Amino acid sequence: MDKLLKKGLRVFNIVLPVLAALLLGAIAIRADGADPIRVYRSILQSAFFNLKGLSSTLVYATPLIMTGLCLVIAFRGGVFNMGGEGQLYMGAFFATVLGFSVTGLPPWLHTTLCLLCGAVCGALWALIPALLKAYLHINELVTTIMLNYVAITICNFLTNGPFCYSYQYTSTQPVAPSAELPLLFPGYTLTAGIFIALAVGVFVWILMNRTTFGYKVDTIGYRQEFAEAVGMNVRKRTMQIFLLSGAIAGLAGATVILSVYHRFTPSFSANPGLGWDGMTAVMLGGSSPVGTVVAAVMLGAFKFGSVSLQVKFGIPTEVIQIVQSSLMLFLSIRFIRENSETVQRLLAKASTRTGKKKKEGA
Amino acid sequence: MGSKIEAVGLTKYFGDFTAVDHIDLAVREGEIRALIGENGAGKTTLMNMLYGLFRPDEGEIRIDGAPVKLSSPLDAIAHGIGMVHQHFKLVPSLTVYENLMLGTEIERELKLGGRTVRLPIIDTRRERQAVQQIVDRFDFMLDIDRPVRDLSVGERQRLEILKMLYRNVDVLILDEPTAVLTPQEVDMLIENLHALKREGKTVLLITHKLAEVKSCADTISVIRAGKHVVTVTNDDDATTEMLAEKMVGRKVADIDRTRRFANDRKVLYRVDSLCAKDRNGRQVLSDVSLHVRAGEIVGVAGVEGNGQSELIMVITGLMKHTKGSITVDGADVTGVWPHELKAHKFGIIPEDRYIRGLCPEMKVSQNLIAGFEGQERFSRHGFLKRKAMEENRKEKVEKYQVRLSSKDPYISELSGGNAQKIIIARELGQDPKVMLACQPTRGLDLGSTEFVQNELLRIRDEGKAVLLVSSDLSEVLALSDRIVVMYRGRITGHFEAGHVTAEELGLYMVGAKRMEGLAGEEGNDG
Ligand SMILES: Nc1ncnc2c1ncn2[C@@H]1O[C@H](COP(=O)(O)OP(=O)(O)OP(=O)(O)O)[C@@H](O)[C@H]1O
Ligand SMILES: [Mg+2]
């Protein structure tokens, strides 16, 4: 009973911020002169209740699923990798480079190589804060955030300089067709990228719930001193967590390029950035792989919905960004502390009831 | 009537588990009441209800005959009930008086004409005065200007008690206050309790040590499995045997201490001239040498804070040494990480249960494999064998008689004694060659203490080497074949068991006596 109630609370702690964010968004929509209920309904309808929309929703969700999962591993291991954005950029950029500089490979091999390249580059970029944390005890929160700007600037420079392709439009050369991720159904934008994202989801779930690695990650995340004392190599594990997390972010970047843009433009990650959206997904999903995937799909729907809003209602996408960023804000405030007075009281009541029931049964 | 504090039919459920089962208890004003019972009997839960930490599911609490509802510790303190838990809640960097005043700071006042204005500035002079006054009043020896991080455990505890007294509580609840104290500190605490009694305060004391109960309690209540068994006055009829029997529900046998080791067995563990400095460059270990033979228990005695913790940290690979070497069965393990130590079959029962010994946020089954998750028994190709973990849990819980409130609870839901059993089950289950046991029975009840001590003796008789570090002198005397005394980071005495009395050891422990020529190779038979 206690457990059920606690679980309920956890759900409540996620639902309440969502409602609060939607309410704030509603005020903005109202101010813009539209009917919030109609707007929200239309988002849902366009995002889920027709095939084209569903396909677009999943396209938007694909990178978010991965940037979310990259944080699941990191957060559960107590590693605050805020560098998803930078790792994503590195992965995206170098996957693109491999995509256009090599030609003549069979498509399956070329795409696989590009995806791998993205993962490796994301991991390599994560190696910097990983080494700094593991060997010099430098706080990863600071280094990863700073390195995001470095990564974005490097990619910007390379796109404008050595890899400059067109002068009207900052972008690299498009990747060879053999590197593109194939469309799943003709006429729909959905690509095989969604399978990659889901495969990563399954991988992370198994890793976290069924392997000794996941067990160690959780232990380190809960109590580092304990983990050390019972003989877990915390330094090695921290490095692995970082690299894995970076690889998933890099893979996310490569997947977006190969399935949507087909060329690298520094603005591909859009405001507030796919890496940061991953953070919202993790917080909504409560650090569980399944929850994060579901949350990422919801966010994807919202992102797609906001684009269609502009077309349909003439509502600026900024309105939806208000909802998104306030969601992030509300999520980071835990509304009801699980061990607060009120909760204790609720728990006490609940257990009295079960206790009484037990007695009556006896 | 005339009861100061009363529990009437007090009951607490945790899910389907009844932790406290309709307990009636009445304590008179100015009485010292001891509460005894096995681990997991429900003593802490009962007291937590009196202190407003848990809400009772049934029953009520009466103070001076009037029913009260306590919704928080603050509420309880307002009703004159204070409690000191086993884990202290002090700020290490603040001084004694600052800690004591935390939350009730005296503000500086400014006289302007006829009016006084309060300034948001702390009046340190008046604070120090007030604190000194209360320290003197209860005759608690404490330097009020020392930062808490420099205090011994006993001093910290006195501070916690003073914190309650300053808030004017009439009823003081102490949960296992003596578990962490040295014998001298225990005597001092008992004296302090008598002083409180003279002031008319009521004291509720949880402890597992019957000798202490006999020496300070007026009345004794026995709790077993959530129920109140009996309350007796502390007179000659209340013998420790009788109390023990009431507590456990059966007769408690004395442990069999027959030594079966021969002196020519090989040395399994050797520490040679170990030196270490702490973060501030202070020498905390100087030339510590000792060895443990197969089939032998070597006890390290000493007043807490004389380098034992540092010794443990260095030999378990958690702190750097500056000189010296350590070997397990001939293999050099100086400065190796804990995971390598495990490979050398070195078992560790750490002294801080909830920091290095267990992960409270994880389940019993998960804690039971910590550090051994890579073994073939529990995993294959990196995948956990969940069935094996379950079986392991069942087996260990049964073998070590761990009392759980559900099948596989989180460690945070276990009583202190049962939590310790999980550590012991995990470490002994690995069949170590050398066992480092630090405060292995701290907070354990009679039955469990007996069990753990017997386990240590059993593995000794199987030919393992046991290094026992304990501030409980009677435990060191009871179990060890040889005893070394640590004082200020040095080994100052070395004795064969049976050739030394507790009083003699005490003199070495406080530095009044020391043996010469102990540096380098240790003792007579090294
Ligand atoms: N928060 C909790 N959730 C579930 N069960 C609990 C919780 N706290 C205590 N219990 C259970 O209630 C029982 C009584 O616990 P309690 O801590 O009161 O024992 P105790 O008598 O103080 O034992 P010890 O001497 O070991 O400290 C134990 O079996 C314990 O597992
Ligand atoms: Mg207790």
PDB file of N, CA, C and O and ligand atoms in Angstrom, chain B residues 39-40 42-45 86 175-176 206 208 415-417 443, ligand 2:
ATOM      1  N   ASN B  39      17.057  -7.133  18.128  1.00  0.00           N
ATOM      2  CA  ASN B  39      17.074  -6.300  16.930  1.00  0.00           C
ATOM      3  C   ASN B  39      15.766  -6.476  16.179  1.00  0.00           C
ATOM      4  O   ASN B  39      15.319  -7.598  15.961  1.00  0.00           O
ATOM      5  N   GLY B  40      15.179  -5.367  15.817  1.00  0.00           N
ATOM      6  CA  GLY B  40      13.931  -5.428  15.068  1.00  0.00           C
ATOM      7  C   GLY B  40      12.715  -5.643  15.940  1.00  0.00           C
ATOM      8  O   GLY B  40      11.617  -5.893  15.449  1.00  0.00           O
ATOM      9  N   GLY B  42      11.231  -3.426  17.629  1.00  0.00           N
ATOM     10  CA  GLY B  42      10.338  -2.283  17.473  1.00  0.00           C
ATOM     11  C   GLY B  42      10.626  -1.155  18.436  1.00  0.00           C
ATOM     12  O   GLY B  42       9.832  -0.226  18.561  1.00  0.00           O
ATOM     13  N   LYS B  43      11.764  -1.204  19.106  1.00  0.00           N
ATOM     14  CA  LYS B  43      12.094  -0.166  20.093  1.00  0.00           C
ATOM     15  C   LYS B  43      12.224   1.200  19.440  1.00  0.00           C
ATOM     16  O   LYS B  43      11.614   2.172  19.889  1.00  0.00           O
ATOM     17  N   THR B  44      13.014   1.284  18.386  1.00  0.00           N
ATOM     18  CA  THR B  44      13.220   2.572  17.726  1.00  0.00           C
ATOM     19  C   THR B  44      11.905   3.093  17.158  1.00  0.00           C
ATOM     20  O   THR B  44      11.584   4.282  17.287  1.00  0.00           O
ATOM     21  N   THR B  45      11.134   2.212  16.550  1.00  0.00           N
ATOM     22  CA  THR B  45       9.860   2.630  15.973  1.00  0.00           C
ATOM     23  C   THR B  45       8.945   3.208  17.056  1.00  0.00           C
ATOM     24  O   THR B  45       8.317   4.251  16.866  1.00  0.00           O
ATOM     25  N   GLN B  86      20.932   7.650  17.076  1.00  0.00           N
ATOM     26  CA  GLN B  86      22.278   7.110  17.042  1.00  0.00           C
ATOM     27  C   GLN B  86      23.150   7.863  16.059  1.00  0.00           C
ATOM     28  O   GLN B  86      24.340   7.994  16.254  1.00  0.00           O
ATOM     29  N   ASP B 175      18.443   6.695  21.946  1.00  0.00           N
ATOM     30  CA  ASP B 175      18.432   5.430  21.212  1.00  0.00           C
ATOM     31  C   ASP B 175      19.844   4.877  21.116  1.00  0.00           C
ATOM     32  O   ASP B 175      20.684   5.403  20.405  1.00  0.00           O
ATOM     33  N   GLU B 176      20.086   3.817  21.810  1.00  0.00           N
ATOM     34  CA  GLU B 176      21.393   3.152  21.834  1.00  0.00           C
ATOM     35  C   GLU B 176      22.543   4.133  21.976  1.00  0.00           C
ATOM     36  O   GLU B 176      23.457   4.165  21.157  1.00  0.00           O
ATOM     37  N   ILE B 206      17.296   3.246  25.281  1.00  0.00           N
ATOM     38  CA  ILE B 206      17.339   1.965  24.576  1.00  0.00           C
ATOM     39  C   ILE B 206      18.764   1.464  24.601  1.00  0.00           C
ATOM     40  O   ILE B 206      19.689   2.230  24.320  1.00  0.00           O
ATOM     41  N   HIS B 208      21.402  -2.363  24.347  1.00  0.00           N
ATOM     42  CA  HIS B 208      21.508  -3.820  24.265  1.00  0.00           C
ATOM     43  C   HIS B 208      22.393  -4.367  25.368  1.00  0.00           C
ATOM     44  O   HIS B 208      22.570  -5.564  25.484  1.00  0.00           O
ATOM     45  N   SER B 415      16.017  -2.731  10.692  1.00  0.00           N
ATOM     46  CA  SER B 415      16.525  -2.220  11.961  1.00  0.00           C
ATOM     47  C   SER B 415      18.049  -2.348  11.940  1.00  0.00           C
ATOM     48  O   SER B 415      18.605  -3.116  11.164  1.00  0.00           O
ATOM     49  N   GLY B 416      18.702  -1.562  12.805  1.00  0.00           N
ATOM     50  CA  GLY B 416      20.157  -1.488  12.795  1.00  0.00           C
ATOM     51  C   GLY B 416      20.841  -2.845  12.873  1.00  0.00           C
ATOM     52  O   GLY B 416      21.768  -3.144  12.124  1.00  0.00           O
ATOM     53  N   GLY B 417      20.371  -3.654  13.788  1.00  0.00           N
ATOM     54  CA  GLY B 417      21.010  -4.948  13.987  1.00  0.00           C
ATOM     55  C   GLY B 417      20.854  -5.848  12.781  1.00  0.00           C
ATOM     56  O   GLY B 417      21.788  -6.545  12.386  1.00  0.00           O
ATOM     57  N   GLY B 443      25.688  -2.215  18.204  1.00  0.00           N
ATOM     58  CA  GLY B 443      24.245  -2.093  18.016  1.00  0.00           C
ATOM     59  C   GLY B 443      23.508  -3.416  17.884  1.00  0.00           C
ATOM     60  O   GLY B 443      22.330  -3.432  17.588  1.00  0.00           O
TER      61      GLY B 443
HETATM   62 MG    MG C   2      16.854   0.606  16.805  1.00  0.00          MG
END
